[in-house]
Short mmCIF file of C-alpha atoms in Angstrom, two decimals:
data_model
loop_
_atom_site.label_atom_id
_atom_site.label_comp_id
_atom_site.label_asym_id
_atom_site.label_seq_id
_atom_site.Cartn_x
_atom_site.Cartn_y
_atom_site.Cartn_z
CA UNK J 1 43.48 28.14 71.95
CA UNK J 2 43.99 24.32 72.59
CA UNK J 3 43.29 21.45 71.10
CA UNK J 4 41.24 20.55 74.01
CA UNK J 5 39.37 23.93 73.95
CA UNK J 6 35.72 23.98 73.68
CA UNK J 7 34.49 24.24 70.32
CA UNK J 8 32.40 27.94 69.42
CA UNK J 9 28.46 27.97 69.97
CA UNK J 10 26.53 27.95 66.80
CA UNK J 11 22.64 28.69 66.50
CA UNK J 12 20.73 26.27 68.27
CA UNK J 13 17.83 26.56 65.61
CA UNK J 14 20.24 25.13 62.83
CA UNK J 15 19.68 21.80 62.19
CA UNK J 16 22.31 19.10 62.43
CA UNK J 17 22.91 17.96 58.59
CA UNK J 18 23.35 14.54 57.45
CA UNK J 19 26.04 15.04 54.83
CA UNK J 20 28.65 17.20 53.98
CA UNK J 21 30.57 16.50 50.21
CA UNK J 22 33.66 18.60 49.71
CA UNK J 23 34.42 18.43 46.34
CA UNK J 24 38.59 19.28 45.23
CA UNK J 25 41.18 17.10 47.36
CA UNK J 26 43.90 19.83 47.41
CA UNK J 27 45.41 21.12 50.09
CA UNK J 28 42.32 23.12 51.53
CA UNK J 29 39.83 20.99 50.61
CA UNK J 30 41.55 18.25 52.20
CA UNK J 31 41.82 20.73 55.72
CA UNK J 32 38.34 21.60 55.04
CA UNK J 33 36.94 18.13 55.52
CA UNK J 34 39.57 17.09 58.24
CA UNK J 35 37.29 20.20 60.35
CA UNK J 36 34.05 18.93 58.99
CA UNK J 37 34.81 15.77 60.24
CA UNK J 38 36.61 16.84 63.25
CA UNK J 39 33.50 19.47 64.14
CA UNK J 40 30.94 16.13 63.17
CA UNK J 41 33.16 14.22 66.34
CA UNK J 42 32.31 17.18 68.42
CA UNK J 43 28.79 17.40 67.89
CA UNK J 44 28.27 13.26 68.17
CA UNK J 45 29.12 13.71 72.12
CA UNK J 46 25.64 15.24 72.33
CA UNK J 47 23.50 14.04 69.11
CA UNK J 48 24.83 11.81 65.83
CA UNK J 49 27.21 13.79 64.04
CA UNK J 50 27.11 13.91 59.97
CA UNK J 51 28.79 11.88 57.32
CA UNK J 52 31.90 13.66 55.49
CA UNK J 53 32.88 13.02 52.10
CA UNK J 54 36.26 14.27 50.30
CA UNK J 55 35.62 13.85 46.46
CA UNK J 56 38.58 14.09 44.23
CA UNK J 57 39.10 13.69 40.23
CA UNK J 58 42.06 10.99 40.62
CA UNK J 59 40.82 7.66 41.34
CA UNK J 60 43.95 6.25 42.04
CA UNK J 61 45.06 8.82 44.57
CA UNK J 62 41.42 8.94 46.32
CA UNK J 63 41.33 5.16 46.79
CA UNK J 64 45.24 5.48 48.22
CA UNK J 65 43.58 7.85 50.86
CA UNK J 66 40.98 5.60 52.02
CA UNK J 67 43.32 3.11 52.52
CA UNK J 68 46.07 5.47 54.46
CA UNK J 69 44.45 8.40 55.42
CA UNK J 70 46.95 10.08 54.38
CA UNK J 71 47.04 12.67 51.23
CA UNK J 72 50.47 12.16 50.66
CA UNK J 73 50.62 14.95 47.93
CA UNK J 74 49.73 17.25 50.16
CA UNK J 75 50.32 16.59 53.90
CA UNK J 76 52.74 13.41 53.55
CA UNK J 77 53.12 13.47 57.54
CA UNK J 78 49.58 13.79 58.57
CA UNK J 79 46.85 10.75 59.42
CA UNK J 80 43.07 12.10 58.44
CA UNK J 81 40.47 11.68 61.27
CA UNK J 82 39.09 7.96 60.43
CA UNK J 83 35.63 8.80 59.92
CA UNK J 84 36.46 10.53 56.85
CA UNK J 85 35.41 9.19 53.74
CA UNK J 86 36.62 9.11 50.69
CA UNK J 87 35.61 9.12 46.77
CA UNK J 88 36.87 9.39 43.12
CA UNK J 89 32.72 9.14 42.26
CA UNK J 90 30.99 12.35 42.42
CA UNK J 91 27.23 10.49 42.46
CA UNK J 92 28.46 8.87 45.84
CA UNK J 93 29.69 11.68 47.07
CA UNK J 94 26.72 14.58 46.52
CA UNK J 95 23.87 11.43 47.16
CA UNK J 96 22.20 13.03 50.55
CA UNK J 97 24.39 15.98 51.14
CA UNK J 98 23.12 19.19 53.15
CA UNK J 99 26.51 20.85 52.46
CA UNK J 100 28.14 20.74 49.37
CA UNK J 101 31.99 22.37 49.79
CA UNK J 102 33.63 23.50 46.48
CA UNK J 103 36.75 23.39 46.94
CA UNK J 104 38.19 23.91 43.26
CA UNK J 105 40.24 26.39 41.62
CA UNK J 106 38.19 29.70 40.33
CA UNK J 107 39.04 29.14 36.75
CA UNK J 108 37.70 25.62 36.27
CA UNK J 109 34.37 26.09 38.86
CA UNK J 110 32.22 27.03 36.29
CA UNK J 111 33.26 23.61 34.48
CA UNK J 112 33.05 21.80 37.30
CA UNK J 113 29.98 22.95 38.68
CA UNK J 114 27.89 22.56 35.19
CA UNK J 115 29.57 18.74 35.09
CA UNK J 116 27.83 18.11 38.68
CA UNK J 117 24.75 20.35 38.52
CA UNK J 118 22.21 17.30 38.05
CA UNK J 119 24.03 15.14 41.14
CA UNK J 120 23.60 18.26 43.41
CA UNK J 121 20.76 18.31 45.74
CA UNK J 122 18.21 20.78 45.06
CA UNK J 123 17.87 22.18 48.72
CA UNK J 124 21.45 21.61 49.50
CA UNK J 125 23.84 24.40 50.78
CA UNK J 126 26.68 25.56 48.42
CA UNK J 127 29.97 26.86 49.98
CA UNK J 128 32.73 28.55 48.23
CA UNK J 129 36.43 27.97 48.97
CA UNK J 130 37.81 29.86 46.11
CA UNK J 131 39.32 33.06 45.91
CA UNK J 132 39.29 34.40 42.15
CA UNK J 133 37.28 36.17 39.90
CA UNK J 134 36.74 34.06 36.59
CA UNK J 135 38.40 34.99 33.64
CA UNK J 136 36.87 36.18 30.96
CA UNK J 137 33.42 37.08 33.09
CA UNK J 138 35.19 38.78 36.33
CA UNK J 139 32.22 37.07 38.45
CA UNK J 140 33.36 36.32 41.87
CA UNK J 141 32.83 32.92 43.06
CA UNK J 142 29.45 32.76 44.24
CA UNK J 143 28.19 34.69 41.40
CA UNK J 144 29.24 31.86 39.25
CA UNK J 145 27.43 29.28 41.30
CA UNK J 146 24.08 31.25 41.20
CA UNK J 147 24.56 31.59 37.53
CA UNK J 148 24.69 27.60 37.18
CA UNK J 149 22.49 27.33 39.93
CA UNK J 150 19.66 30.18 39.21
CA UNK J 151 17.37 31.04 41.62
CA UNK J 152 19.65 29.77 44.67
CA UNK J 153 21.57 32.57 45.94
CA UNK J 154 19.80 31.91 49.62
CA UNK J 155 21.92 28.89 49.72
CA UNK J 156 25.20 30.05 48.35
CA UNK J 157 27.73 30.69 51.12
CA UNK J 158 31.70 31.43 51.11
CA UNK J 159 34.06 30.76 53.62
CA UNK J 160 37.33 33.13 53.80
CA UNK J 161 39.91 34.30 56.39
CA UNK J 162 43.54 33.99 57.37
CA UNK J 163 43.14 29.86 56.70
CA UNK J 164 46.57 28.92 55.14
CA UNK J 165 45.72 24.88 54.81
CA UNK J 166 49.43 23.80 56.33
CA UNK J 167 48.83 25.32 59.48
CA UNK J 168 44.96 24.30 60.07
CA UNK J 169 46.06 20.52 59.21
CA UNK J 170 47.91 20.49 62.42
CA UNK J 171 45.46 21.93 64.82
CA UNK J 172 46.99 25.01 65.14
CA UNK J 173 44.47 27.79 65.77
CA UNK J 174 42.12 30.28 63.42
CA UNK J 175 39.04 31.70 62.74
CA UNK J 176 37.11 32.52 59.33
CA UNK J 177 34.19 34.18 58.02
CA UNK J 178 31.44 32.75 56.75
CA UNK J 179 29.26 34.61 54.69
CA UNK J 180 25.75 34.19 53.09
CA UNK J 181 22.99 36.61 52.19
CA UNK J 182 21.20 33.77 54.44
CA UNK J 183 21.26 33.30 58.22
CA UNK J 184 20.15 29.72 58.07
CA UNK J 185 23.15 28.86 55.32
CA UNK J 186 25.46 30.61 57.15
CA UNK J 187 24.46 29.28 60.55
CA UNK J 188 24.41 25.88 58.68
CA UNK J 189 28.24 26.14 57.13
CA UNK J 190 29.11 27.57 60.47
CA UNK J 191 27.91 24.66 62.34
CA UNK J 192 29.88 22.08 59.95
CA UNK J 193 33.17 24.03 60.54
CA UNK J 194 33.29 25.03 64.21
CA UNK J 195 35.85 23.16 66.07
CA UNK J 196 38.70 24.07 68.80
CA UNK J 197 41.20 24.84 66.32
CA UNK J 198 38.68 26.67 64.21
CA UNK J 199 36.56 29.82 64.62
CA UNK J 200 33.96 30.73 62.15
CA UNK J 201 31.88 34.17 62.69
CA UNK J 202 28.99 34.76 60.09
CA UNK J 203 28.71 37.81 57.89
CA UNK J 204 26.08 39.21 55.46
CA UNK J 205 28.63 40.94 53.53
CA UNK J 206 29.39 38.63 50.81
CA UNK J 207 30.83 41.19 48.29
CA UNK J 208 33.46 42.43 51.14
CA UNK J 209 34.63 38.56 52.51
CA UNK J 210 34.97 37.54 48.55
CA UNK J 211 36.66 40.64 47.24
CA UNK J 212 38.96 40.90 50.52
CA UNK J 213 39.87 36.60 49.49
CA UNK J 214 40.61 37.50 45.91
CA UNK J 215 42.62 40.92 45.77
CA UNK J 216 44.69 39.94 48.56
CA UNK J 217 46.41 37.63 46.11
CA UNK J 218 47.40 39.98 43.92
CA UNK J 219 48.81 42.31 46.94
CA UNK J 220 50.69 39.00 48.05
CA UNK J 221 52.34 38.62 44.63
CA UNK J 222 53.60 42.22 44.83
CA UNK J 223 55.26 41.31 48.02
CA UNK J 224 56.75 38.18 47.02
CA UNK J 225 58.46 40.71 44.37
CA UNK J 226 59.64 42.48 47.04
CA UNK J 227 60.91 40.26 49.16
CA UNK J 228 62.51 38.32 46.33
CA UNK J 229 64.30 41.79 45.59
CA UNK J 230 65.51 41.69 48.77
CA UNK J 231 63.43 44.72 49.83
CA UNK J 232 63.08 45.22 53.34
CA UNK J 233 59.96 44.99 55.78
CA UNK J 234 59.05 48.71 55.40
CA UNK J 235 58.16 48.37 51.94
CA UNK J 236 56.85 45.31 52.13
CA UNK J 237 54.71 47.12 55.26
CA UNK J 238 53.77 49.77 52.95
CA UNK J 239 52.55 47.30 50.47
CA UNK J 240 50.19 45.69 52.64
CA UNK J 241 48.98 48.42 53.65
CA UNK J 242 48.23 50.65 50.59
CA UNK J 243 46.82 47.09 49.23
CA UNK J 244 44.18 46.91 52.11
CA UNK J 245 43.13 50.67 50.61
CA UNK J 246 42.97 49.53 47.01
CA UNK J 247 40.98 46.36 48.53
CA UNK J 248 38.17 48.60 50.18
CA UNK J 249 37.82 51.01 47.83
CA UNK J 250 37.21 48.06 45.11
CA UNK J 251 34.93 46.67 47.75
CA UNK J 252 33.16 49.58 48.54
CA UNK J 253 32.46 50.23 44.90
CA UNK J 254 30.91 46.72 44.24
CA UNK J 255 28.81 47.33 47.37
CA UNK J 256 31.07 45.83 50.47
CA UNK J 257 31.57 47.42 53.30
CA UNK J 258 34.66 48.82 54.91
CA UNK J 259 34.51 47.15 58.02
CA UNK J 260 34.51 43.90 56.84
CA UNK J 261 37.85 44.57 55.28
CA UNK J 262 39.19 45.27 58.31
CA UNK J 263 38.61 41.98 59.80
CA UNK J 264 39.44 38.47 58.72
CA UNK J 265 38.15 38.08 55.91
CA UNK J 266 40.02 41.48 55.20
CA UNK J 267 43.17 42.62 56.97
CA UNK J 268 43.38 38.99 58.39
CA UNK J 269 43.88 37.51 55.61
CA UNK J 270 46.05 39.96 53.58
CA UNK J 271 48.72 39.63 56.81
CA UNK J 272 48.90 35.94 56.60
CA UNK J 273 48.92 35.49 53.00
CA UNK J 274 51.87 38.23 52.47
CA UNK J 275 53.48 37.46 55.46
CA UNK J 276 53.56 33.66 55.40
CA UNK J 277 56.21 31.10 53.25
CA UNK J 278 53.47 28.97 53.29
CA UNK J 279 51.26 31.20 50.61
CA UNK J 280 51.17 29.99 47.34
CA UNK J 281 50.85 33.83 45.83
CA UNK J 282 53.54 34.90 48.29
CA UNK J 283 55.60 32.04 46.59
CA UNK J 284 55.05 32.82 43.09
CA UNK J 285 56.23 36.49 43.84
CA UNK J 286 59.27 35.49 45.07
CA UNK J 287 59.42 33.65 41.89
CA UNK J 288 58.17 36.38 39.33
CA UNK J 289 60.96 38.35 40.97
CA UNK J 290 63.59 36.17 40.04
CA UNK J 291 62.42 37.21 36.00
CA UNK J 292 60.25 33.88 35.29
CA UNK J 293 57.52 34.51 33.05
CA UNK J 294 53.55 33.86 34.37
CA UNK J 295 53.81 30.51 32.41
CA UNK J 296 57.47 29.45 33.77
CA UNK J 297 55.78 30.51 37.78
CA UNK J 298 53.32 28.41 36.84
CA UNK J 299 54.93 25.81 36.12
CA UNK J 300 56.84 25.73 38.64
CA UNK J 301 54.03 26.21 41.06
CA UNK J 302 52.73 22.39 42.33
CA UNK J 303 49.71 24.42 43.60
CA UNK J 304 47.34 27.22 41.99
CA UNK J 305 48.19 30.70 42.91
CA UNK J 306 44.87 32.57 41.90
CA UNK J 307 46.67 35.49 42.11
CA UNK J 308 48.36 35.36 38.56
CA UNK J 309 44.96 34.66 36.99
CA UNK J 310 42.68 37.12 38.84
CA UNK J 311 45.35 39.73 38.91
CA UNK J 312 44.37 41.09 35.35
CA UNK J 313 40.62 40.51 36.08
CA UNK J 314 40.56 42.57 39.11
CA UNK J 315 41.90 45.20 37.29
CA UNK J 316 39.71 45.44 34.68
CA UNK J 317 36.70 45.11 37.03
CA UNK J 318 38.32 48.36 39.11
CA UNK J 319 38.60 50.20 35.80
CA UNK J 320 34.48 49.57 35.12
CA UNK J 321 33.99 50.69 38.33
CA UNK J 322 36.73 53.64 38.29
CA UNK J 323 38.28 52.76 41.45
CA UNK J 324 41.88 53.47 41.10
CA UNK J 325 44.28 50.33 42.26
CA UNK J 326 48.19 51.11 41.36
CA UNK J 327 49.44 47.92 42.86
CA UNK J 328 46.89 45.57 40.83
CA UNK J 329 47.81 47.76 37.86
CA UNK J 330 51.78 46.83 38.62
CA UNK J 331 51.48 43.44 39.19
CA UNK J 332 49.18 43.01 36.15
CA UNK J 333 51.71 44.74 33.80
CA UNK J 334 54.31 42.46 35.14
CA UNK J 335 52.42 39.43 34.61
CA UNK J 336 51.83 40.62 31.03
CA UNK J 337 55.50 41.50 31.00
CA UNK J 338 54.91 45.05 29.93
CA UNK J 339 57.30 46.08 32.45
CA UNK J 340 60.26 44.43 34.57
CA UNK J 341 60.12 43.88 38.43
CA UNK J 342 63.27 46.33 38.15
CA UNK J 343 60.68 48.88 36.90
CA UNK J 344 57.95 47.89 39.91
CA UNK J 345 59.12 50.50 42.30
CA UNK J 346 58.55 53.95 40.20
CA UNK J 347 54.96 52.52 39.34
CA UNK J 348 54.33 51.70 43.46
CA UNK J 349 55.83 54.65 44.80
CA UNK J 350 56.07 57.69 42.11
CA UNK J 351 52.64 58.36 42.42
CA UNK J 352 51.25 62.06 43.06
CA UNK J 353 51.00 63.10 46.60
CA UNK J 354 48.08 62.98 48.74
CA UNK J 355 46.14 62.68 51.72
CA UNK J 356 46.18 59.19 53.13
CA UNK J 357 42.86 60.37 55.29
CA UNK J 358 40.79 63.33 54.41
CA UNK J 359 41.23 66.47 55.79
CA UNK J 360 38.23 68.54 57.50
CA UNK J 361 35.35 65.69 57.50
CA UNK J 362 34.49 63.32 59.39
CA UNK J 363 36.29 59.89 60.42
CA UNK J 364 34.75 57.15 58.39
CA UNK J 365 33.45 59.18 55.69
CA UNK J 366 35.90 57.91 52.88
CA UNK J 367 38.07 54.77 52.47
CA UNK J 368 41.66 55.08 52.85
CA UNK J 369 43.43 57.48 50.13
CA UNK J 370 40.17 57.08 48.21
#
């Protein structure tokens, strides 16, 4: 697809919003609003677009960007649409907002969220960007908006898919999911986020796109090892793949359903975050293979890789929910350095033997090697 492609449809009964704050000026939050604005351009041809606010935490930095348009932290070489505003103050930037984008690391959401609550309007639209579970709860994302927000799960929608921020900056081509146990907030998130370079679909399932986001980390960190090891694509292949099983079958067990792990939100996003130099968890693999400790990846790391932090939560929340996950279990004992990445292989592979589909039932009757 072009740059001069037409931009996807969205529902025609969706009302054009008047402001959309995304809050976290990292690396996807800053592609995020680039499309919000970008999609805001595309919808002025016809009727008045929306405002779009990036808020982030250092002053300094945010008042740089309004003067540049550049986040030079982040994407050094590349000028931000001009009608892109900018904000260290988190009044001006949730005052009026329809849409209200969190872009901010899983582990300090919670914080975050509680430290805004008051400044957020009450009938606005909350989108997740974050793929974690938090620590200590193992909520997924949006469950720890609706806790700080009770009572507004209609409006709670995340966003998820093969979306790795370096690519999207330049125009190059993707699509998402966007998923909401609401029509209208989906429709509405959709509409904010459609442009030619990007292609959002809607989906129900929230469990499957958020559990899908968050466990592919963990596979990606597995085959960082690998490839840091020097293993070749086959295993690195077999990773991927027998990590798309343990993702459904968590999924599955919390509710999801199987086909949304085979799309984007799924399998689209497991290939490009394993696959691609440009993932952070893919990184830190490569890194955790080299024998740094979790603290020494991270700080090495200039960006958050979830995957270190949700890696020990998602195991814990298969264990409640007796879903068996042998590469989550690995990764986890590594990051707790129970065992060496020399000693990753015999836990991946010298498993017992079975079926990878069952025999004598139907097709579609059981997840992968469940």
């Amino acid at each position: 697809m072009s740059d001069t492609a037409q931009a996807p449809s969205v529902p025609s009964t969706v009302p054009t919003p008047r402001k959309v704050a995304v809050l976290g000026a990292g690396s996807w939050g800053t592609a995020f609003a680039k499309i919000a604005a970008d999609a805001a351009r595309t919808e002025s041809e016809q009727e008045p677009g929306w405002e779009t606010v990036l808020w982030g935490r250092d002053e300094s930095a945010m008042q740089a960007m309004a003067k540049t348009g550049v986040n030079d932290r982040y994407f050094p070489n590349v000028r931000l649409p001009e009608d892109l505003a900018y904000t260290a103050d988190p009044r001006e930037a949730l005052d009026g907002a329809d849409v209200v984008v969190l872009a901010l690391p899983a582990q300090v959401l919670r914080e975050q969220l509680k430290s805004m609550a008051v400044l957020v309007p009450t009938d606005a639209v909350l989108v997740s960007l974050a793929k974690g579970l938090e620590r200590g709860t193992g909520l997924r994302m949006s469950e720890v908006i609706a806790e700080v927000f009770p009572g507004g799960a209609d409006r709670i929608a995340v966003v998820s898919g093969p979306n790795l921020a370096k690519e999207i900056i330049q125009n190059q081509p993707t699509a998402s999911v966007v998923a909401s146990p609401s029509e209208y907030a989906a429709g509405l998130v959709s509409r904010v986020c459609a442009t030619s370079y990007f292609r959002p679909y809607t989906s129900a399932d929230v469990v499957g796109v958020e559990i899908g986001g968050l466990v592919k980390n963990v596979i990606a960190l597995c085959v960082g090892i690998c490839e840091g090891r020097d293993y070749g694509d086959n295993s690195k292949a077999s990773i991927m793949t027998r990590g798309l099983a343990e993702t459904t079958r968590l999924a599955m067990a919390l509710g999801g359903r199987p086909e949304t792990l085979a799309g984007l939100a799924g399998m689209g996003d497991l290939v490009a975050t394993c696959s691609s130099p440009l993932s952070r968890n893919h990184t830190a693999g490569k890194l955790l293979a080299l024998g740094l400790s979790e603290e020494e990846v991270t700080a090495r790391m200039t960006q958050t890789a979830e995957g270190i932090k949700s890696a020990p939560v998602v195991l814990e929340l298969a264990r409640r929910n007796g879903v068996e996950m042998p590469i989550a279990e690995a990764v986890s004992a590594v990051l707790a350095s129970q065992v060496t990445v020399d000693q990753l292989q015999p836990m991946l592979l010298g498993r017992q033997l079975k079926a990878e589909t069952p025999h004598g039932g139907p097709e579609g009757t059981s997840a992968p090697g469940h």
